[in-house]
Amino acid sequence: QVQLVESGGDVVQPGRSLRLSCAASGFIFTNYAMHWGRQAPGKGLEWLALISYDGSDKYYADSVKGRFTISRDNSKNTLYLQMNSLRAEDTAVYSCARDSGGLDYFDYWGQGALVTVSS
Amino acid sequence: EIVMTQSPATLSVSPGERATLSCRASQSVSSNLAWYQQKPGQAPRLLIYGASTRATGISARFSGSGSGTEFTLTISSLQSEDFAVYFCQQYDNWPPYTFGQGTKLEI
C-alpha cells in the first residue's frame, strides 16, 4: 500500500534552516508529482510546493517562495523540503502528499513532521 | 488566489443523522474540487474529487455535489468514525492550490 513517511521535524531558532524528508513506498515514485503542505496549530491546510515527477518543474506558494526548496531523489524514492530563513509563523506540521496524476488533488498524504520555530 | 470558505465551522450532529457541509469558492472552480477527512493525529484522507466522485474505498454514505462556486458534502447516517474535520480544496486555478479552513463535525 502507498506509504509516505516524513522525517526531520525539529525545534529550530528563527533564521535557521531545516530539511525535511518524505520516504515513499508502495508505488512507482518516479511516475508521480509530489507536494508539500502544512498545517499550523489550530489552522487549516496550506499548500506549499509541487514538484513534477522528474523534478524539472517546481511551483511554490508565495509564503515560502525564495525561502523553501522542494526537490526529489528518484533513486531513493524520497522527497525533500529545504527550509531556510525560518520564521515563527512557519511553525506547523509539514506533510508530503502524492499528486493524483493530473496535477490536481492529492490522493495520499503522510502523517507529517512537526517543525517548531522558536527562540 | 481563489479563496475557499467552509461553513459551518463546527457542526454538531447525532449518530444516525445526516450531515451537510458547505464549501464556497471566491470564483468558479468548475468541478475541480476535492474533499478530505482528517482525524486527530492522522493524515488527511481523500474522500471526493471532481466535486462528486468518491475516491477508492470511500463509503457510499459520502456524497459530493455542486459546481462553479457552491459545493456540498453530505454524509448520510453518521457513524462514530465519521466525526472528524473536513476540508475542501480547489485545483482549478493553481498555484496556489487552496483549501477551506475546515468544518469540524462533532457529536
PDB file of C-alpha atoms in Angstrom:
ATOM      1  CA  GLN A   1       0.000   0.000   0.000  1.00  0.00           C
ATOM      2  CA  VAL A   2       1.026   3.611  -0.502  1.00  0.00           C
ATOM      3  CA  GLN A   3       3.073   4.964   2.383  1.00  0.00           C
ATOM      4  CA  LEU A   4       4.534   8.400   2.871  1.00  0.00           C
ATOM      5  CA  VAL A   5       6.663   8.935   5.956  1.00  0.00           C
ATOM      6  CA  GLU A   6       8.057  12.335   6.834  1.00  0.00           C
ATOM      7  CA  SER A   7      11.119  12.913   8.984  1.00  0.00           C
ATOM      8  CA  GLY A   8      13.375  15.732  10.030  1.00  0.00           C
ATOM      9  CA  GLY A   9      10.992  17.777  12.117  1.00  0.00           C
ATOM     10  CA  ASP A  10      12.638  19.639  14.986  1.00  0.00           C
ATOM     11  CA  VAL A  11      12.720  22.766  17.114  1.00  0.00           C
ATOM     12  CA  VAL A  12      14.804  25.462  15.432  1.00  0.00           C
ATOM     13  CA  GLN A  13      15.568  29.088  16.097  1.00  0.00           C
ATOM     14  CA  PRO A  14      14.252  31.834  13.830  1.00  0.00           C
ATOM     15  CA  GLY A  15      16.506  32.424  10.851  1.00  0.00           C
ATOM     16  CA  ARG A  16      17.911  28.892  10.869  1.00  0.00           C
ATOM     17  CA  SER A  17      17.439  26.135   8.297  1.00  0.00           C
ATOM     18  CA  LEU A  18      15.966  22.659   8.329  1.00  0.00           C
ATOM     19  CA  ARG A  19      15.483  19.907   5.755  1.00  0.00           C
ATOM     20  CA  LEU A  20      12.507  17.590   5.786  1.00  0.00           C
ATOM     21  CA  SER A  21      12.396  14.232   4.047  1.00  0.00           C
ATOM     22  CA  CYS A  22       9.478  12.144   2.847  1.00  0.00           C
ATOM     23  CA  ALA A  23      10.137   8.472   2.183  1.00  0.00           C
ATOM     24  CA  ALA A  24       7.721   6.987  -0.314  1.00  0.00           C
ATOM     25  CA  SER A  25       6.850   3.328  -0.785  1.00  0.00           C
ATOM     26  CA  GLY A  26       4.122   1.160  -2.237  1.00  0.00           C
ATOM     27  CA  PHE A  27       4.015   2.879  -5.628  1.00  0.00           C
ATOM     28  CA  ILE A  28       6.273   3.851  -8.511  1.00  0.00           C
ATOM     29  CA  PHE A  29       7.630   7.112  -7.139  1.00  0.00           C
ATOM     30  CA  THR A  30       9.056   8.284 -10.448  1.00  0.00           C
ATOM     31  CA  ASN A  31       5.589   8.275 -12.009  1.00  0.00           C
ATOM     32  CA  TYR A  32       4.070  10.881  -9.697  1.00  0.00           C
ATOM     33  CA  ALA A  33       4.347  14.566  -8.973  1.00  0.00           C
ATOM     34  CA  MET A  34       4.578  15.296  -5.276  1.00  0.00           C
ATOM     35  CA  HIS A  35       3.513  18.103  -2.964  1.00  0.00           C
ATOM     36  CA  TRP A  36       4.361  19.559   0.408  1.00  0.00           C
ATOM     37  CA  GLY A  37       1.725  21.109   2.613  1.00  0.00           C
ATOM     38  CA  ARG A  38       1.493  22.260   6.200  1.00  0.00           C
ATOM     39  CA  GLN A  39      -0.961  22.812   8.987  1.00  0.00           C
ATOM     40  CA  ALA A  40      -0.245  25.370  11.669  1.00  0.00           C
ATOM     41  CA  PRO A  41      -1.622  24.655  15.149  1.00  0.00           C
ATOM     42  CA  GLY A  42      -5.394  25.013  15.100  1.00  0.00           C
ATOM     43  CA  LYS A  43      -5.376  26.126  11.473  1.00  0.00           C
ATOM     44  CA  GLY A  44      -6.343  24.705   8.126  1.00  0.00           C
ATOM     45  CA  LEU A  45      -4.258  23.120   5.415  1.00  0.00           C
ATOM     46  CA  GLU A  46      -1.849  25.214   3.353  1.00  0.00           C
ATOM     47  CA  TRP A  47      -0.270  24.010   0.122  1.00  0.00           C
ATOM     48  CA  LEU A  48       3.410  24.891  -0.112  1.00  0.00           C
ATOM     49  CA  ALA A  49       5.105  23.359  -3.114  1.00  0.00           C
ATOM     50  CA  LEU A  50       4.787  20.987  -6.059  1.00  0.00           C
ATOM     51  CA  ILE A  51       7.481  19.114  -7.938  1.00  0.00           C
ATOM     52  CA  SER A  52       6.937  17.254 -11.178  1.00  0.00           C
ATOM     53  CA  TYR A  53       7.638  13.546 -11.500  1.00  0.00           C
ATOM     54  CA  ASP A  54      11.131  14.134 -12.827  1.00  0.00           C
ATOM     55  CA  GLY A  55      11.951  17.233 -10.802  1.00  0.00           C
ATOM     56  CA  SER A  56      12.073  19.510 -13.815  1.00  0.00           C
ATOM     57  CA  ASP A  57       9.164  21.722 -12.774  1.00  0.00           C
ATOM     58  CA  LYS A  58       8.598  23.269  -9.362  1.00  0.00           C
ATOM     59  CA  TYR A  59       5.922  25.592  -8.033  1.00  0.00           C
ATOM     60  CA  TYR A  60       5.676  27.409  -4.709  1.00  0.00           C
ATOM     61  CA  ALA A  61       3.224  29.264  -2.534  1.00  0.00           C
ATOM     62  CA  ASP A  62       4.082  32.938  -2.176  1.00  0.00           C
ATOM     63  CA  SER A  63       4.502  32.459   1.580  1.00  0.00           C
ATOM     64  CA  VAL A  64       7.587  30.273   1.078  1.00  0.00           C
ATOM     65  CA  LYS A  65       8.889  31.289  -2.339  1.00  0.00           C
ATOM     66  CA  GLY A  66      12.574  32.161  -2.147  1.00  0.00           C
ATOM     67  CA  ARG A  67      12.974  30.513   1.274  1.00  0.00           C
ATOM     68  CA  PHE A  68      11.883  26.903   0.724  1.00  0.00           C
ATOM     69  CA  THR A  69      13.081  24.497  -1.974  1.00  0.00           C
ATOM     70  CA  ILE A  70      11.366  21.289  -2.979  1.00  0.00           C
ATOM     71  CA  SER A  71      13.440  18.507  -4.506  1.00  0.00           C
ATOM     72  CA  ARG A  72      13.388  14.784  -5.017  1.00  0.00           C
ATOM     73  CA  ASP A  73      15.759  11.857  -5.400  1.00  0.00           C
ATOM     74  CA  ASN A  74      14.002   9.273  -7.520  1.00  0.00           C
ATOM     75  CA  SER A  75      16.788   6.761  -6.944  1.00  0.00           C
ATOM     76  CA  LYS A  76      15.937   6.871  -3.230  1.00  0.00           C
ATOM     77  CA  ASN A  77      12.160   7.303  -3.547  1.00  0.00           C
ATOM     78  CA  THR A  78      12.488  10.373  -1.375  1.00  0.00           C
ATOM     79  CA  LEU A  79      11.047  13.878  -1.468  1.00  0.00           C
ATOM     80  CA  TYR A  80      12.700  16.794   0.313  1.00  0.00           C
ATOM     81  CA  LEU A  81      11.828  20.243   1.557  1.00  0.00           C
ATOM     82  CA  GLN A  82      14.745  22.536   2.334  1.00  0.00           C
ATOM     83  CA  MET A  83      13.541  25.328   4.585  1.00  0.00           C
ATOM     84  CA  ASN A  84      15.733  28.394   5.049  1.00  0.00           C
ATOM     85  CA  SER A  85      15.266  31.637   6.974  1.00  0.00           C
ATOM     86  CA  LEU A  86      12.633  30.063   9.156  1.00  0.00           C
ATOM     87  CA  ARG A  87      10.144  32.286  10.944  1.00  0.00           C
ATOM     88  CA  ALA A  88       7.881  31.745  13.921  1.00  0.00           C
ATOM     89  CA  GLU A  89       4.908  31.613  11.563  1.00  0.00           C
ATOM     90  CA  ASP A  90       6.432  28.571   9.852  1.00  0.00           C
ATOM     91  CA  THR A  91       5.653  26.528  12.947  1.00  0.00           C
ATOM     92  CA  ALA A  92       3.402  23.726  11.702  1.00  0.00           C
ATOM     93  CA  VAL A  93       3.049  20.055  10.914  1.00  0.00           C
ATOM     94  CA  TYR A  94       4.539  19.534   7.458  1.00  0.00           C
ATOM     95  CA  SER A  95       3.181  16.752   5.276  1.00  0.00           C
ATOM     96  CA  CYS A  96       4.034  15.369   1.893  1.00  0.00           C
ATOM     97  CA  ALA A  97       1.301  14.262  -0.451  1.00  0.00           C
ATOM     98  CA  ARG A  98       1.117  12.359  -3.685  1.00  0.00           C
ATOM     99  CA  ASP A  99      -0.473  14.029  -6.650  1.00  0.00           C
ATOM    100  CA  SER A 100      -3.334  12.050  -8.156  1.00  0.00           C
ATOM    101  CA  GLY A 101      -1.670  12.137 -11.543  1.00  0.00           C
ATOM    102  CA  GLY A 102      -3.295  15.150 -13.110  1.00  0.00           C
ATOM    103  CA  LEU A 103      -1.636  17.913 -11.076  1.00  0.00           C
ATOM    104  CA  ASP A 104      -4.887  18.354  -9.217  1.00  0.00           C
ATOM    105  CA  TYR A 105      -5.938  16.724  -5.965  1.00  0.00           C
ATOM    106  CA  PHE A 106      -3.821  14.778  -3.510  1.00  0.00           C
ATOM    107  CA  ASP A 107      -4.667  11.128  -3.208  1.00  0.00           C
ATOM    108  CA  TYR A 108      -2.344  10.145  -0.352  1.00  0.00           C
ATOM    109  CA  TRP A 109      -0.825  12.111   2.491  1.00  0.00           C
ATOM    110  CA  GLY A 110       1.791  11.393   5.090  1.00  0.00           C
ATOM    111  CA  GLN A 111       1.127  11.904   8.791  1.00  0.00           C
ATOM    112  CA  GLY A 112       3.507  14.812   8.969  1.00  0.00           C
ATOM    113  CA  ALA A 113       6.539  16.115  10.830  1.00  0.00           C
ATOM    114  CA  LEU A 114       6.328  18.881  13.414  1.00  0.00           C
ATOM    115  CA  VAL A 115       8.527  21.910  12.895  1.00  0.00           C
ATOM    116  CA  THR A 116       8.640  24.428  15.708  1.00  0.00           C
ATOM    117  CA  VAL A 117      10.399  27.731  15.137  1.00  0.00           C
ATOM    118  CA  SER A 118      11.161  29.373  18.436  1.00  0.00           C
ATOM    119  CA  SER A 119      13.996  31.133  20.174  1.00  0.00           C
TER     120      SER A 119
ATOM    121  CA  GLU B   1      -5.762  33.358  -5.458  1.00  0.00           C
ATOM    122  CA  ILE B   2      -9.064  31.536  -5.051  1.00  0.00           C
ATOM    123  CA  VAL B   3     -10.383  31.721  -1.504  1.00  0.00           C
ATOM    124  CA  MET B   4     -12.344  28.733  -0.234  1.00  0.00           C
ATOM    125  CA  THR B   5     -14.836  29.303   2.576  1.00  0.00           C
ATOM    126  CA  GLN B   6     -16.409  26.458   4.508  1.00  0.00           C
ATOM    127  CA  SER B   7     -19.485  26.576   6.677  1.00  0.00           C
ATOM    128  CA  PRO B   8     -20.278  25.988   9.387  1.00  0.00           C
ATOM    129  CA  ALA B   9     -17.011  25.955  11.314  1.00  0.00           C
ATOM    130  CA  THR B  10     -18.453  23.347  13.667  1.00  0.00           C
ATOM    131  CA  LEU B  11     -21.429  21.089  13.066  1.00  0.00           C
ATOM    132  CA  SER B  12     -22.994  19.088  15.876  1.00  0.00           C
ATOM    133  CA  VAL B  13     -24.928  16.055  14.703  1.00  0.00           C
ATOM    134  CA  SER B  14     -26.151  12.864  16.337  1.00  0.00           C
ATOM    135  CA  PRO B  15     -25.112   9.413  15.122  1.00  0.00           C
ATOM    136  CA  GLY B  16     -27.530   8.119  12.516  1.00  0.00           C
ATOM    137  CA  GLU B  17     -28.416  11.606  11.311  1.00  0.00           C
ATOM    138  CA  ARG B  18     -27.372  13.320   8.081  1.00  0.00           C
ATOM    139  CA  ALA B  19     -24.676  15.994   7.931  1.00  0.00           C
ATOM    140  CA  THR B  20     -24.435  18.643   5.235  1.00  0.00           C
ATOM    141  CA  LEU B  21     -21.198  20.601   4.896  1.00  0.00           C
ATOM    142  CA  SER B  22     -20.763  23.570   2.585  1.00  0.00           C
ATOM    143  CA  CYS B  23     -17.825  24.987   0.659  1.00  0.00           C
ATOM    144  CA  ARG B  24     -17.849  28.170  -1.384  1.00  0.00           C
ATOM    145  CA  ALA B  25     -15.218  29.382  -3.832  1.00  0.00           C
ATOM    146  CA  SER B  26     -14.468  33.060  -4.420  1.00  0.00           C
ATOM    147  CA  GLN B  27     -14.653  32.402  -8.163  1.00  0.00           C
ATOM    148  CA  SER B  28     -15.739  29.490 -10.293  1.00  0.00           C
ATOM    149  CA  VAL B  29     -13.637  26.346  -9.966  1.00  0.00           C
ATOM    150  CA  SER B  30     -15.869  24.329 -12.300  1.00  0.00           C
ATOM    151  CA  SER B  31     -15.959  20.820 -10.803  1.00  0.00           C
ATOM    152  CA  ASN B  32     -12.317  20.891  -9.776  1.00  0.00           C
ATOM    153  CA  LEU B  33     -12.957  20.380  -6.098  1.00  0.00           C
ATOM    154  CA  ALA B  34     -11.906  17.732  -3.619  1.00  0.00           C
ATOM    155  CA  TRP B  35     -12.981  16.892  -0.074  1.00  0.00           C
ATOM    156  CA  TYR B  36     -10.726  15.421   2.606  1.00  0.00           C
ATOM    157  CA  GLN B  37     -11.361  13.961   6.038  1.00  0.00           C
ATOM    158  CA  GLN B  38      -8.851  14.404   8.847  1.00  0.00           C
ATOM    159  CA  LYS B  39      -8.942  12.798  12.263  1.00  0.00           C
ATOM    160  CA  PRO B  40      -6.745  13.971  15.147  1.00  0.00           C
ATOM    161  CA  GLY B  41      -3.143  12.886  14.694  1.00  0.00           C
ATOM    162  CA  GLN B  42      -3.842  11.336  11.308  1.00  0.00           C
ATOM    163  CA  ALA B  43      -3.097  12.263   7.728  1.00  0.00           C
ATOM    164  CA  PRO B  44      -5.870  13.763   5.632  1.00  0.00           C
ATOM    165  CA  ARG B  45      -7.794  11.190   3.607  1.00  0.00           C
ATOM    166  CA  LEU B  46      -9.207  11.890   0.160  1.00  0.00           C
ATOM    167  CA  LEU B  47     -12.976  11.409   0.075  1.00  0.00           C
ATOM    168  CA  ILE B  48     -14.272  13.093  -3.061  1.00  0.00           C
ATOM    169  CA  TYR B  49     -12.713  14.528  -6.219  1.00  0.00           C
ATOM    170  CA  GLY B  50     -14.250  16.126  -9.262  1.00  0.00           C
ATOM    171  CA  ALA B  51     -16.840  17.529  -6.825  1.00  0.00           C
ATOM    172  CA  SER B  52     -18.830  14.305  -6.802  1.00  0.00           C
ATOM    173  CA  THR B  53     -16.647  11.247  -7.457  1.00  0.00           C
ATOM    174  CA  ARG B  54     -15.908   9.104  -4.438  1.00  0.00           C
ATOM    175  CA  ALA B  55     -12.298   8.068  -4.007  1.00  0.00           C
ATOM    176  CA  THR B  56     -11.380   4.412  -3.876  1.00  0.00           C
ATOM    177  CA  GLY B  57     -12.724   2.663  -0.818  1.00  0.00           C
ATOM    178  CA  ILE B  58     -14.898   5.529   0.363  1.00  0.00           C
ATOM    179  CA  SER B  59     -18.310   4.597   1.703  1.00  0.00           C
ATOM    180  CA  ALA B  60     -21.389   5.426  -0.340  1.00  0.00           C
ATOM    181  CA  ARG B  61     -22.611   7.346   2.733  1.00  0.00           C
ATOM    182  CA  PHE B  62     -20.350  10.156   1.496  1.00  0.00           C
ATOM    183  CA  SER B  63     -21.600  12.164  -1.455  1.00  0.00           C
ATOM    184  CA  GLY B  64     -20.482  15.396  -3.047  1.00  0.00           C
ATOM    185  CA  SER B  65     -22.363  17.826  -5.210  1.00  0.00           C
ATOM    186  CA  GLY B  66     -22.099  21.260  -6.753  1.00  0.00           C
ATOM    187  CA  SER B  67     -20.145  23.093  -9.391  1.00  0.00           C
ATOM    188  CA  GLY B  68     -18.910  26.586 -10.035  1.00  0.00           C
ATOM    189  CA  THR B  69     -18.730  28.268  -6.652  1.00  0.00           C
ATOM    190  CA  GLU B  70     -21.052  26.263  -4.395  1.00  0.00           C
ATOM    191  CA  PHE B  71     -20.333  22.758  -3.183  1.00  0.00           C
ATOM    192  CA  THR B  72     -21.785  20.365  -0.637  1.00  0.00           C
ATOM    193  CA  LEU B  73     -20.515  17.270   1.126  1.00  0.00           C
ATOM    194  CA  THR B  74     -23.294  15.121   2.520  1.00  0.00           C
ATOM    195  CA  ILE B  75     -22.741  12.309   4.965  1.00  0.00           C
ATOM    196  CA  SER B  76     -25.797  10.165   5.447  1.00  0.00           C
ATOM    197  CA  SER B  77     -26.488   8.150   8.574  1.00  0.00           C
ATOM    198  CA  LEU B  78     -23.470   9.347  10.546  1.00  0.00           C
ATOM    199  CA  GLN B  79     -21.335   6.753  12.244  1.00  0.00           C
ATOM    200  CA  SER B  80     -18.900   7.275  15.085  1.00  0.00           C
ATOM    201  CA  GLU B  81     -15.896   7.078  12.774  1.00  0.00           C
ATOM    202  CA  ASP B  82     -17.213   9.981  10.690  1.00  0.00           C
ATOM    203  CA  PHE B  83     -16.648  12.568  13.406  1.00  0.00           C
ATOM    204  CA  ALA B  84     -13.617  14.456  12.157  1.00  0.00           C
ATOM    205  CA  VAL B  85     -12.583  17.652  10.398  1.00  0.00           C
ATOM    206  CA  TYR B  86     -13.463  18.017   6.721  1.00  0.00           C
ATOM    207  CA  PHE B  87     -11.618  20.235   4.241  1.00  0.00           C
ATOM    208  CA  CYS B  88     -12.443  21.248   0.697  1.00  0.00           C
ATOM    209  CA  GLN B  89      -9.731  22.059  -1.855  1.00  0.00           C
ATOM    210  CA  GLN B  90      -9.831  23.663  -5.283  1.00  0.00           C
ATOM    211  CA  TYR B  91      -7.483  22.607  -8.033  1.00  0.00           C
ATOM    212  CA  ASP B  92      -8.934  24.589 -10.890  1.00  0.00           C
ATOM    213  CA  ASN B  93      -6.556  27.525 -10.735  1.00  0.00           C
ATOM    214  CA  TRP B  94      -3.105  26.932  -9.316  1.00  0.00           C
ATOM    215  CA  PRO B  95      -0.645  27.776  -7.967  1.00  0.00           C
ATOM    216  CA  PRO B  96      -1.637  28.021  -5.278  1.00  0.00           C
ATOM    217  CA  TYR B  97      -3.893  25.086  -4.536  1.00  0.00           C
ATOM    218  CA  THR B  98      -6.191  26.396  -1.823  1.00  0.00           C
ATOM    219  CA  PHE B  99      -8.157  24.805   0.979  1.00  0.00           C
ATOM    220  CA  GLY B 100     -11.094  25.839   3.084  1.00  0.00           C
ATOM    221  CA  GLN B 101     -10.490  26.378   6.763  1.00  0.00           C
ATOM    222  CA  GLY B 102     -12.334  23.181   7.653  1.00  0.00           C
ATOM    223  CA  THR B 103     -15.574  22.077   9.259  1.00  0.00           C
ATOM    224  CA  LYS B 104     -15.366  20.125  12.491  1.00  0.00           C
ATOM    225  CA  LEU B 105     -18.083  17.501  12.667  1.00  0.00           C
ATOM    226  CA  GLU B 106     -18.788  16.665  16.289  1.00  0.00           C
ATOM    227  CA  ILE B 107     -21.223  14.536  18.163  1.00  0.00           C
TER     228      ILE B 107
END
